[in-house]
Short mmCIF file of C-alpha atoms and ligand atoms in Angstrom, two decimals:
data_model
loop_
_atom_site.label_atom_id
_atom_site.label_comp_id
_atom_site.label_asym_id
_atom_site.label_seq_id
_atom_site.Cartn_x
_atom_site.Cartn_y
_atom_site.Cartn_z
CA UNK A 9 82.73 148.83 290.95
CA UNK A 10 83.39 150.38 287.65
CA UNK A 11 87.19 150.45 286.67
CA UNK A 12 89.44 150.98 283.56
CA UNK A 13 91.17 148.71 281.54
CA UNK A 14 92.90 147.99 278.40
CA UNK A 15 91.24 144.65 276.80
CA UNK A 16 92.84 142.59 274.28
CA UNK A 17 90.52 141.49 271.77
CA UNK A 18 92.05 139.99 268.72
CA UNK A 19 95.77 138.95 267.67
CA UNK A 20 98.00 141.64 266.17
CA UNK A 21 95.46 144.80 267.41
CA UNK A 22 95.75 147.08 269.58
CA UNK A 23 93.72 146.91 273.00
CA UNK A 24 90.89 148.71 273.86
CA UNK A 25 90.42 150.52 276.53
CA UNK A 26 87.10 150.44 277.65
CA UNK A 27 85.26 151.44 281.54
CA UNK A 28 84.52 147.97 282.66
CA UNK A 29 82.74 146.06 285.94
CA UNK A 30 85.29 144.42 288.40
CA UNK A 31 83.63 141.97 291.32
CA UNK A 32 83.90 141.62 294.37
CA UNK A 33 87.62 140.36 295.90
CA UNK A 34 87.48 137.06 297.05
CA UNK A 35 87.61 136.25 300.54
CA UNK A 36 91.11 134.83 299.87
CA UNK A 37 92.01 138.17 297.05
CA UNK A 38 92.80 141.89 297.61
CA UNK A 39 91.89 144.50 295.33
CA UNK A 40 94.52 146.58 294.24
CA UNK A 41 94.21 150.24 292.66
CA UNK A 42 96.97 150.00 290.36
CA UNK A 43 99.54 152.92 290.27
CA UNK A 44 101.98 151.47 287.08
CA UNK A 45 102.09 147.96 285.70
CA UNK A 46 105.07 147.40 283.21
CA UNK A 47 104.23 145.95 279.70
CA UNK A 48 106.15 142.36 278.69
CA UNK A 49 107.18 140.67 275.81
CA UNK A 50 104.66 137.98 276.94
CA UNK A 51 102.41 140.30 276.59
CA UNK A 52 102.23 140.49 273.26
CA UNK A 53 102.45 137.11 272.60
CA UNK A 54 99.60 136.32 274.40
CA UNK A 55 97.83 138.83 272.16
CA UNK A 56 98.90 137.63 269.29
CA UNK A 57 98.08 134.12 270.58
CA UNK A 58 100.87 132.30 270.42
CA UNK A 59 99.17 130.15 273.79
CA UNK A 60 95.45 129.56 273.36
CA UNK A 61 94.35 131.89 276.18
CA UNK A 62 90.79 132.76 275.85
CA UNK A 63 90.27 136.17 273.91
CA UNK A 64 88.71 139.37 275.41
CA UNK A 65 91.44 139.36 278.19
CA UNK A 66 92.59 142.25 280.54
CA UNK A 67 96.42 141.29 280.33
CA UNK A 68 99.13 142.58 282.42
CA UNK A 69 101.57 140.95 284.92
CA UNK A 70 103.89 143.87 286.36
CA UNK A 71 101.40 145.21 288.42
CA UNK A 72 102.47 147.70 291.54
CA UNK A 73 100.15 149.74 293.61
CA UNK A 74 97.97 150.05 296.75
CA UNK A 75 96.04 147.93 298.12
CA UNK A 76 92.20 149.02 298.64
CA UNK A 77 89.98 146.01 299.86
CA UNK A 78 91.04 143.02 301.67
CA UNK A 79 89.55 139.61 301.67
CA UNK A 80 88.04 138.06 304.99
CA UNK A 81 89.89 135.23 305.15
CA UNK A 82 93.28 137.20 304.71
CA UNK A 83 95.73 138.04 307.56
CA UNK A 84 99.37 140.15 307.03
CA UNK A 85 97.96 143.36 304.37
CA UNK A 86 96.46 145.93 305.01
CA UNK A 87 94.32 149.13 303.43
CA UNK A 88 97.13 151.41 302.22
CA UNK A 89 99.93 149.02 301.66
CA UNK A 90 102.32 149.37 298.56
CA UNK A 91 102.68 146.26 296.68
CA UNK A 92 104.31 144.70 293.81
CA UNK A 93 102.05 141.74 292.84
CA UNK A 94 103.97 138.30 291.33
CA UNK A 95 102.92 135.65 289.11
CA UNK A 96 99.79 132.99 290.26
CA UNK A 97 100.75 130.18 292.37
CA UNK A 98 98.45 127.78 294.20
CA UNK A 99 100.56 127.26 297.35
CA UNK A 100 99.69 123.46 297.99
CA UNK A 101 101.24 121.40 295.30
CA UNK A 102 104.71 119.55 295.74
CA UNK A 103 106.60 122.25 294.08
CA UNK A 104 105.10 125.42 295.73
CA UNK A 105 105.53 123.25 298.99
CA UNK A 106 109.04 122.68 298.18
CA UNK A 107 110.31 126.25 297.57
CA UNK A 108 109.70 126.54 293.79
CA UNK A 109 105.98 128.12 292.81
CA UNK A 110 106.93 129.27 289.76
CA UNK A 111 106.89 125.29 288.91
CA UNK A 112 103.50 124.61 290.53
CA UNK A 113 101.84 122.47 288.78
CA UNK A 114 99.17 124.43 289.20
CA UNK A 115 101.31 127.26 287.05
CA UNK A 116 98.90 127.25 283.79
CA UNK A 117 95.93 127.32 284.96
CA UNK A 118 96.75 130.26 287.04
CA UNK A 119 98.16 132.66 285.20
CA UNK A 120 96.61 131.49 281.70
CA UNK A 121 93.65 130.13 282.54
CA UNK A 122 92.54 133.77 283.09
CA UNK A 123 89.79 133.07 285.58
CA UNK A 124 89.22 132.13 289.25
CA UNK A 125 89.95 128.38 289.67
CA UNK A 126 85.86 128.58 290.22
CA UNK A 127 85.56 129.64 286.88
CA UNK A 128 84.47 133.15 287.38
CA UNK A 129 86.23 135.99 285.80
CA UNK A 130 86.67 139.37 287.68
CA UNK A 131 85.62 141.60 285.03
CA UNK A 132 82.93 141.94 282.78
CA UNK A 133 81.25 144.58 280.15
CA UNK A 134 77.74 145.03 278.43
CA UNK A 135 79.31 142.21 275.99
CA UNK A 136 79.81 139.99 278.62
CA UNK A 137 82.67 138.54 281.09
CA UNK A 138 86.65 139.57 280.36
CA UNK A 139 89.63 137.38 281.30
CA UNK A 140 90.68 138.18 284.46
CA UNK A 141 93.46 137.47 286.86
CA UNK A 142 96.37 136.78 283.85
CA UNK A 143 99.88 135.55 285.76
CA UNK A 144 97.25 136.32 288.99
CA UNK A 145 96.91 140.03 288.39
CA UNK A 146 95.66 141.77 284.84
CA UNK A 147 97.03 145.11 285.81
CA UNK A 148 95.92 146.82 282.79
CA UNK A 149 93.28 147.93 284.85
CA UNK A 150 92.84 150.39 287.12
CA UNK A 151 91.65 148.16 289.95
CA UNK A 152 92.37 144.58 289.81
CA UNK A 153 91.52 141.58 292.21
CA UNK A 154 94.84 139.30 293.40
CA UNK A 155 95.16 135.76 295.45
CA UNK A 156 97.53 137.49 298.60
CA UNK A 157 99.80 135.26 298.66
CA UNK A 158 101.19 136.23 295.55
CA UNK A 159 101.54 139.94 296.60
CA UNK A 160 104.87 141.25 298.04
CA UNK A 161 104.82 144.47 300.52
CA UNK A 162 107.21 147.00 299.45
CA UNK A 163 109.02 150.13 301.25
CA UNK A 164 108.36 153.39 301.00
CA UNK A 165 111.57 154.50 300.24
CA UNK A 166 111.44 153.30 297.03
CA UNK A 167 109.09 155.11 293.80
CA UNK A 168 105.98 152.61 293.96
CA UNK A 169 105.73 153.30 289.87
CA UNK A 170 109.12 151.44 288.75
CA UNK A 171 108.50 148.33 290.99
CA UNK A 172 105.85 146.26 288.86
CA UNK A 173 108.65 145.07 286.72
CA UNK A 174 110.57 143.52 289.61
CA UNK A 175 107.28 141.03 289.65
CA UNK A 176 108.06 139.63 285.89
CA UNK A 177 110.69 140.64 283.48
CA UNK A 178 113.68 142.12 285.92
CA UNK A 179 112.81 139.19 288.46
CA UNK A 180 113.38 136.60 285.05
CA UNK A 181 116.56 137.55 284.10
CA UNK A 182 117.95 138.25 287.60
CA UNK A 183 116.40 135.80 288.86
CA UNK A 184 117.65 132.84 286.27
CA UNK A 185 121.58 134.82 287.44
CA UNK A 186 121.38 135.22 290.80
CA UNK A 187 118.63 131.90 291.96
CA UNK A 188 119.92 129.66 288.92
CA UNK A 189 122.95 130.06 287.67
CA UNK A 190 124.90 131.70 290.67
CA UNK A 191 128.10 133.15 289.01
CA UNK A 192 131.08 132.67 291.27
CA UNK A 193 132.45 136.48 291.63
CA UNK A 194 135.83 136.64 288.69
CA UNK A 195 133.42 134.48 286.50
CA UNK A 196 132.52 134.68 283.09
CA UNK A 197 128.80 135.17 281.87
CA UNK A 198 126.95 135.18 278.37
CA UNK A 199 124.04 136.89 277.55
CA UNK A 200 122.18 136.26 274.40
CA UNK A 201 119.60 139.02 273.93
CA UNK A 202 119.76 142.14 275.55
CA UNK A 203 115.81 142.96 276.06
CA UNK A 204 114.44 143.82 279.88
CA UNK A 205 115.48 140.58 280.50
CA UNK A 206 119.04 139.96 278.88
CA UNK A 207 119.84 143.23 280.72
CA UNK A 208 118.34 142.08 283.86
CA UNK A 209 120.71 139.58 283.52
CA UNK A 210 123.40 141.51 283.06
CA UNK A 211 123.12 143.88 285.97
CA UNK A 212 122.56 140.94 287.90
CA UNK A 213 125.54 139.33 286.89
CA UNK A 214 127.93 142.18 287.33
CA UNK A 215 126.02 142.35 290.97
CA UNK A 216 127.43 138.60 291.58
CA UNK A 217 130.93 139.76 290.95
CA UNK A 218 131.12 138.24 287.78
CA UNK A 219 134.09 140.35 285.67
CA UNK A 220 133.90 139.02 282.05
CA UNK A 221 130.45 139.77 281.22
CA UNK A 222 129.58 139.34 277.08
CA UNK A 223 126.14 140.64 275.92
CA UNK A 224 125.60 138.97 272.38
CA UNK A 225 122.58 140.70 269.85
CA UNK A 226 121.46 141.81 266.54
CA UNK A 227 120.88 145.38 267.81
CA UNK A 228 124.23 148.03 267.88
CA UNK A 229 122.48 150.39 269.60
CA UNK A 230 121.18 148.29 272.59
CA UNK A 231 124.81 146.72 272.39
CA UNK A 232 126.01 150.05 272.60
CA UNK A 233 123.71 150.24 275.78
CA UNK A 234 124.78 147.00 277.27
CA UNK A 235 128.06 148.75 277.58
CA UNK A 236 127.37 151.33 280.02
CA UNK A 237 125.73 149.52 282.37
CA UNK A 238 128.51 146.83 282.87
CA UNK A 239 129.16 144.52 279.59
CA UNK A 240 132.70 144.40 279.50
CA UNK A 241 132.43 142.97 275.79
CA UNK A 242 129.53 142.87 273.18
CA UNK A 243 128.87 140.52 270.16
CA UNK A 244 127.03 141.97 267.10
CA UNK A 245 125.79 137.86 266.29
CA UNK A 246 125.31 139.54 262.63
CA UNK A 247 128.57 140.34 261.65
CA UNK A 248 130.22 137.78 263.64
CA UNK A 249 130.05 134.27 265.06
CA UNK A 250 129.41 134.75 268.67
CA UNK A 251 130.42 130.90 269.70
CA UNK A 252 133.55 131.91 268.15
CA UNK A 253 133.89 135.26 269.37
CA UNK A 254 133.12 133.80 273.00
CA UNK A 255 135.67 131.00 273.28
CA UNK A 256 138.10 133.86 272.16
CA UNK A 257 137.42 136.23 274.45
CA UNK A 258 136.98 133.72 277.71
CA UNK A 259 139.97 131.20 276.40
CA UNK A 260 138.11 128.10 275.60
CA UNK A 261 134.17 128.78 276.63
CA UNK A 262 131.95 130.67 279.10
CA UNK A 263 131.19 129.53 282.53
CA UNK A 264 127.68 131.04 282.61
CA UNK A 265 125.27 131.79 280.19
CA UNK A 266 121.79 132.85 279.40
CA UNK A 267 119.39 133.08 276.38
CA UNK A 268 116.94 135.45 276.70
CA UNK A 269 115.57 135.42 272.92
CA UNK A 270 113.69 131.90 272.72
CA UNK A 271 115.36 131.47 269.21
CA UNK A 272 116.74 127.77 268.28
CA UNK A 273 120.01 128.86 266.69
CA UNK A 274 120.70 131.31 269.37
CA UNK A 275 120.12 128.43 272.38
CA UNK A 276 122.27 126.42 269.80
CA UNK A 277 124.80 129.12 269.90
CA UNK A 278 124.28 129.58 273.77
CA UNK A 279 125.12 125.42 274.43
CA UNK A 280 128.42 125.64 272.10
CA UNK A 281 129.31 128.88 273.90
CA UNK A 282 129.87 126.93 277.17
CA UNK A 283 133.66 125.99 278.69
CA UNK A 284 134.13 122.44 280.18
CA UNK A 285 131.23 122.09 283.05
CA UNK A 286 129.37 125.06 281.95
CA UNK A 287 125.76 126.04 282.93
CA UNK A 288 123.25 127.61 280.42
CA UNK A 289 119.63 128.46 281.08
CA UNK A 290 116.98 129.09 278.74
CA UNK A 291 114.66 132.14 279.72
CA UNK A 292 113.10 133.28 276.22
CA UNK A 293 109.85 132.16 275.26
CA UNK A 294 109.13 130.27 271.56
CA UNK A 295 106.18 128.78 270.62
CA UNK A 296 105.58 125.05 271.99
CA UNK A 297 106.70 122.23 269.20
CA UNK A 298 109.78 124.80 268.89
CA UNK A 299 112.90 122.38 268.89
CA UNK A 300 116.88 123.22 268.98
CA UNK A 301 118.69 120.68 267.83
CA UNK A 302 122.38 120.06 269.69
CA UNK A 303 125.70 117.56 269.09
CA UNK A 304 125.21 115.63 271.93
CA UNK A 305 127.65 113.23 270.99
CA UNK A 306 130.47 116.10 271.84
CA UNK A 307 129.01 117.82 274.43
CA UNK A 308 128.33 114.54 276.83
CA UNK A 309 132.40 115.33 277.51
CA UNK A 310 132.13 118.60 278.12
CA UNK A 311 130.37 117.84 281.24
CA UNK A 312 127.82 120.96 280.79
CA UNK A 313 123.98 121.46 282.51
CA UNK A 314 121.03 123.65 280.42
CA UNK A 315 118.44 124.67 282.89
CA UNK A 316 115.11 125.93 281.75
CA UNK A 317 113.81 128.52 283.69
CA UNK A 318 110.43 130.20 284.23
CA UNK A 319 110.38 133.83 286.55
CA UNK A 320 114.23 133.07 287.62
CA UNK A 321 112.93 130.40 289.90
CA UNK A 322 111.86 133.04 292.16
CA UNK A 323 109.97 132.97 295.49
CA UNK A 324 108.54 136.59 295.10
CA UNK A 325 108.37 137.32 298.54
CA UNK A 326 111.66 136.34 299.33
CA UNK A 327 113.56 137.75 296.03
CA UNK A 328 111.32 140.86 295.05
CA UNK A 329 112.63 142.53 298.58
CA UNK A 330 115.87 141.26 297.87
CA UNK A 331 116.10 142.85 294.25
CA UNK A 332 115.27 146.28 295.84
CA UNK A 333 117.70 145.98 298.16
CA UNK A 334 120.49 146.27 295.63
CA UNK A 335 118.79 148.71 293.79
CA UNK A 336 118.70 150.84 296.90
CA UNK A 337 122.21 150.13 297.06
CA UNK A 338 123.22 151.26 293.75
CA UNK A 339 123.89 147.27 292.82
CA UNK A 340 121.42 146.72 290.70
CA UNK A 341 120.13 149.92 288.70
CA UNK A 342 117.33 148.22 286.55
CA UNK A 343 115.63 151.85 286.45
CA UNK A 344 118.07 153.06 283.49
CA UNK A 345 115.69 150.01 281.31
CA UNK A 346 112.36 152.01 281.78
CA UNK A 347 110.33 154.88 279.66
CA UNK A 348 107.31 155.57 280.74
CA UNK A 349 104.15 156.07 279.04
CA UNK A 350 100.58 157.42 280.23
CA UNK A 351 97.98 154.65 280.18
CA UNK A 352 96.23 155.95 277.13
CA UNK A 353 99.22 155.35 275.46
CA UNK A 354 99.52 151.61 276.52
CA UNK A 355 99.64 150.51 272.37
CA UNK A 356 101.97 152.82 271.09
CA UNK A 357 104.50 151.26 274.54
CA UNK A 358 103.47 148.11 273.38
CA UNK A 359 104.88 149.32 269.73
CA UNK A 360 108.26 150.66 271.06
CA UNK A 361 109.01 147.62 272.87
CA UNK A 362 108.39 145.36 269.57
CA UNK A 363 110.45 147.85 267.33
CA UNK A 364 113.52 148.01 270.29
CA UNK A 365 113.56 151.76 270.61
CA UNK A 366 112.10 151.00 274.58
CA UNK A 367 113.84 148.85 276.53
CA UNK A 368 111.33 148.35 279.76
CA UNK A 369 107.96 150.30 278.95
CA UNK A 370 105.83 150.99 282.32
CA UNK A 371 102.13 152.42 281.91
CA UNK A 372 101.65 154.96 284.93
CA UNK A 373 97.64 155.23 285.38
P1 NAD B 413 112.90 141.78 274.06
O1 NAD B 413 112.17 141.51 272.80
O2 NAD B 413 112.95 143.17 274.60
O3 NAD B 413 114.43 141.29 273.93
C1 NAD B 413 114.84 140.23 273.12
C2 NAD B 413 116.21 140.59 272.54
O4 NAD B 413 116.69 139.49 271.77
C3 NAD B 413 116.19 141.81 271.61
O5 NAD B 413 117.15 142.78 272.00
C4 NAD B 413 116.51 141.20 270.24
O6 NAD B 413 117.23 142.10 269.40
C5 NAD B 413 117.34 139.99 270.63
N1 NAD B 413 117.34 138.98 269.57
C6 NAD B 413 116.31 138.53 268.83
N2 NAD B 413 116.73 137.64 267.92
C7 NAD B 413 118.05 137.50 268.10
C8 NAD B 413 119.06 136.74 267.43
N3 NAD B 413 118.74 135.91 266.43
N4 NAD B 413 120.33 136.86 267.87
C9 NAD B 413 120.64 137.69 268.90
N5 NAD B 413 119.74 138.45 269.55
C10 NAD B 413 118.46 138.35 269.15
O7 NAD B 413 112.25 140.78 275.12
P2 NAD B 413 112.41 140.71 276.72
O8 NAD B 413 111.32 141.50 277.35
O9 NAD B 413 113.81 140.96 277.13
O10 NAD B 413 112.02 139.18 276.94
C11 NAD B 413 112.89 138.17 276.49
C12 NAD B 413 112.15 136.84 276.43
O11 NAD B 413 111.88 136.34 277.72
C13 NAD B 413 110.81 136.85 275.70
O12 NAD B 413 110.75 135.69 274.90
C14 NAD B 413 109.80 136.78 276.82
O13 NAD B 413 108.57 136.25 276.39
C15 NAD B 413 110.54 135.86 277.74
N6 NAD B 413 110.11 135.83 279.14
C16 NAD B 413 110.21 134.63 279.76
C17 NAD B 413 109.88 134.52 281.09
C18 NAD B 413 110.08 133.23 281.80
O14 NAD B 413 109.56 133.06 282.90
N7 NAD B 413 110.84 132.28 281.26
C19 NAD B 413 109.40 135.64 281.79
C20 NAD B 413 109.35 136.87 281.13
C21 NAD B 413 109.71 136.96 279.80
ZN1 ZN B 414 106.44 138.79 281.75
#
């Protein structure tokens, strides 16, 4: 069929959006008419290359709409059913089989190779095939063709067009709090970036029953931010030193904490943050060869653990209905992070996001 999508083409450019082919779904895939898929820092990077993933590519991985075909070989969806669609996972390997697909080992391939495991890629033009099926999904398209298993039912009660972020950025900072870290309620928690993620976080955190919660960034005005949805302190990093500004405020170190920017002297910053038997967890993406160094000739006393965590160590099905159950609640109001933008205007959202002035940007088609 011929469908719409938004192709990235080169580093630094903007997409294109051009009418494309999309295939057939697989007998194991569902095609999905996408209602709103929300844009990602990873994103961009994979534009701009920082991983090698084969250029033209339909990109998008917050993908949430209604599903229009369904493969022969798959049982439990149906025409008409809402869905948020997570990352690629192949179901089989060790990992998946043991609770934890978003360390499949299988991970890669799936949701960077951008093609079928066959090879084939779902979309194509008069200039030949496009990457298809990035993190499972490319929902910068119109209509896109997912794996099932990676693609969670969701109610009715809830506006289908602010769910797609629930299957990336919300789920990786509230997922890397509530799956990872697992504040004790009266705990403290450090956040080091307050993006869609580091906010995630946050809200997550205060959901736990977490009371001292510190959001540390560059930014006053999403500091500023941070407070009204729950930070009961913020840390400008740029006028002061937030290790030192966090052992003050929590009496010695913080029991929790998460980086969200993938810089080394802010996961340097994060580690000496920590009290005795802290936990940290690295969520922010740098480039790979990207080293931090760290005095592990104190810390080995200090008893602490560093996680590093890709999409909050989620199992989508499970955590995805579980995430809208405290937003339905009032518990967990990620919604105050989005702006929405038409699809026609996917590179000017893409453009907010980098220069800070949008939080969450979600393209409604
Ligand atoms: P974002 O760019 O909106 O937020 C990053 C924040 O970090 C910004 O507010 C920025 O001001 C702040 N920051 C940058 N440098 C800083 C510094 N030196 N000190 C203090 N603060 C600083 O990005 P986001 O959408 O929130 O995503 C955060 C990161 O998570 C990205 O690297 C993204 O690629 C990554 N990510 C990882 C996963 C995963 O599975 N691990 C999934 C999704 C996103
Ligand atoms: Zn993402």
């Amino acid at each position: 069929m011929k469908t719409r999508a938004a192709v990235a083409v080169a580093p630094g450019t903007d997409l294109e959006i051009r009418e494309v082919e999309l295939d057939e779904p697989r007998n194991n895939e569902l095609r999905v008419k996408i209602v709103a898929s929300g844009i990602c820092h990873t994103d961009a990077i994979i534009r701009d290359q920082w991983y090698p993933v084969p250029l033209p590519v339909v990109l998008g991985h917050e993908g949430a709409g209604i599903v229009e075909a369904v493969g022969s070989d798959v049982d439990g969806y149906a025409v008409g059913d809402k869905v948020v669609i997570g990352p690629a996972f192949c179901g089989e390997c060790a990992q998946c089989l043991a609770g934890h697909p978003m360390y499949c080992v299988n991970f890669y391939d799936r949701n960077f190779g951008v093609q079928r495991p066959d090879g084939s890629k779902a979309f194509s033009d008069e200039s030949g095939p496009i990457g298809s099926h990035f993190f499972g999904q490319s929902s910068f398209a119109e209509h896109t063709n997912v794996v099932a298993h990676g693609v969670v039912k969701v109610p009715d009660s809830v506006p289908l067009d602010i769910l797609g972020p629930l299957g990336c950025g919300i789920m990786t900072g509230s997922g890397a709090v509530l799956n990872v870290l697992q504040p004790k309620p009266g705990s403290s928690v450090a956040v080091f970036g307050t993006g869609a993620v580091g906010m995630a976080g946050m809200l997550a955190a205060k959901a736990s029953g977490a009371t001292t919660i510190i959001m540390v960034d560059i930014v006053p005005s999403r500091l500023e931010f941070a407070k009204t949805l729950g930070a009961t302190h913020t840390v400008n990093s740029k006028e002061v030193d937030p290790v030192a500004a966090i052992k003050e405020i929590t009496g010695g170190g913080v029991d929790y904490a998460l980086d969200t920017t993938g810089v080394p002297p802010v996961f340097a910053q994060m580690i000496n943050s920590l009290g005795t038997r802290g936990h940290g967890a690295l969520v922010g993406a740098a480039k790979p060869g990207t080293e931090a160094p760290f005095d592990i000739g104190t810390l080995l006393l200090s008893g602490m653990k560093v996680s590093m965590v890709v999409e909050g160590d989620s199992v989508p099905k499970e955590f995805i209905p579980r995430l809208i159950s405290l937003y339905e609640q009032g518990l967990f109001p990620y919604d105050k992070l989005i702006k929405k933008y038409k699809f026609e205007d996917i590179n000017q959202a893409f453009a907010d996001s980098a220069d800070g002035s949008t939080l969450k940007p979600i393209v409604v088609f």
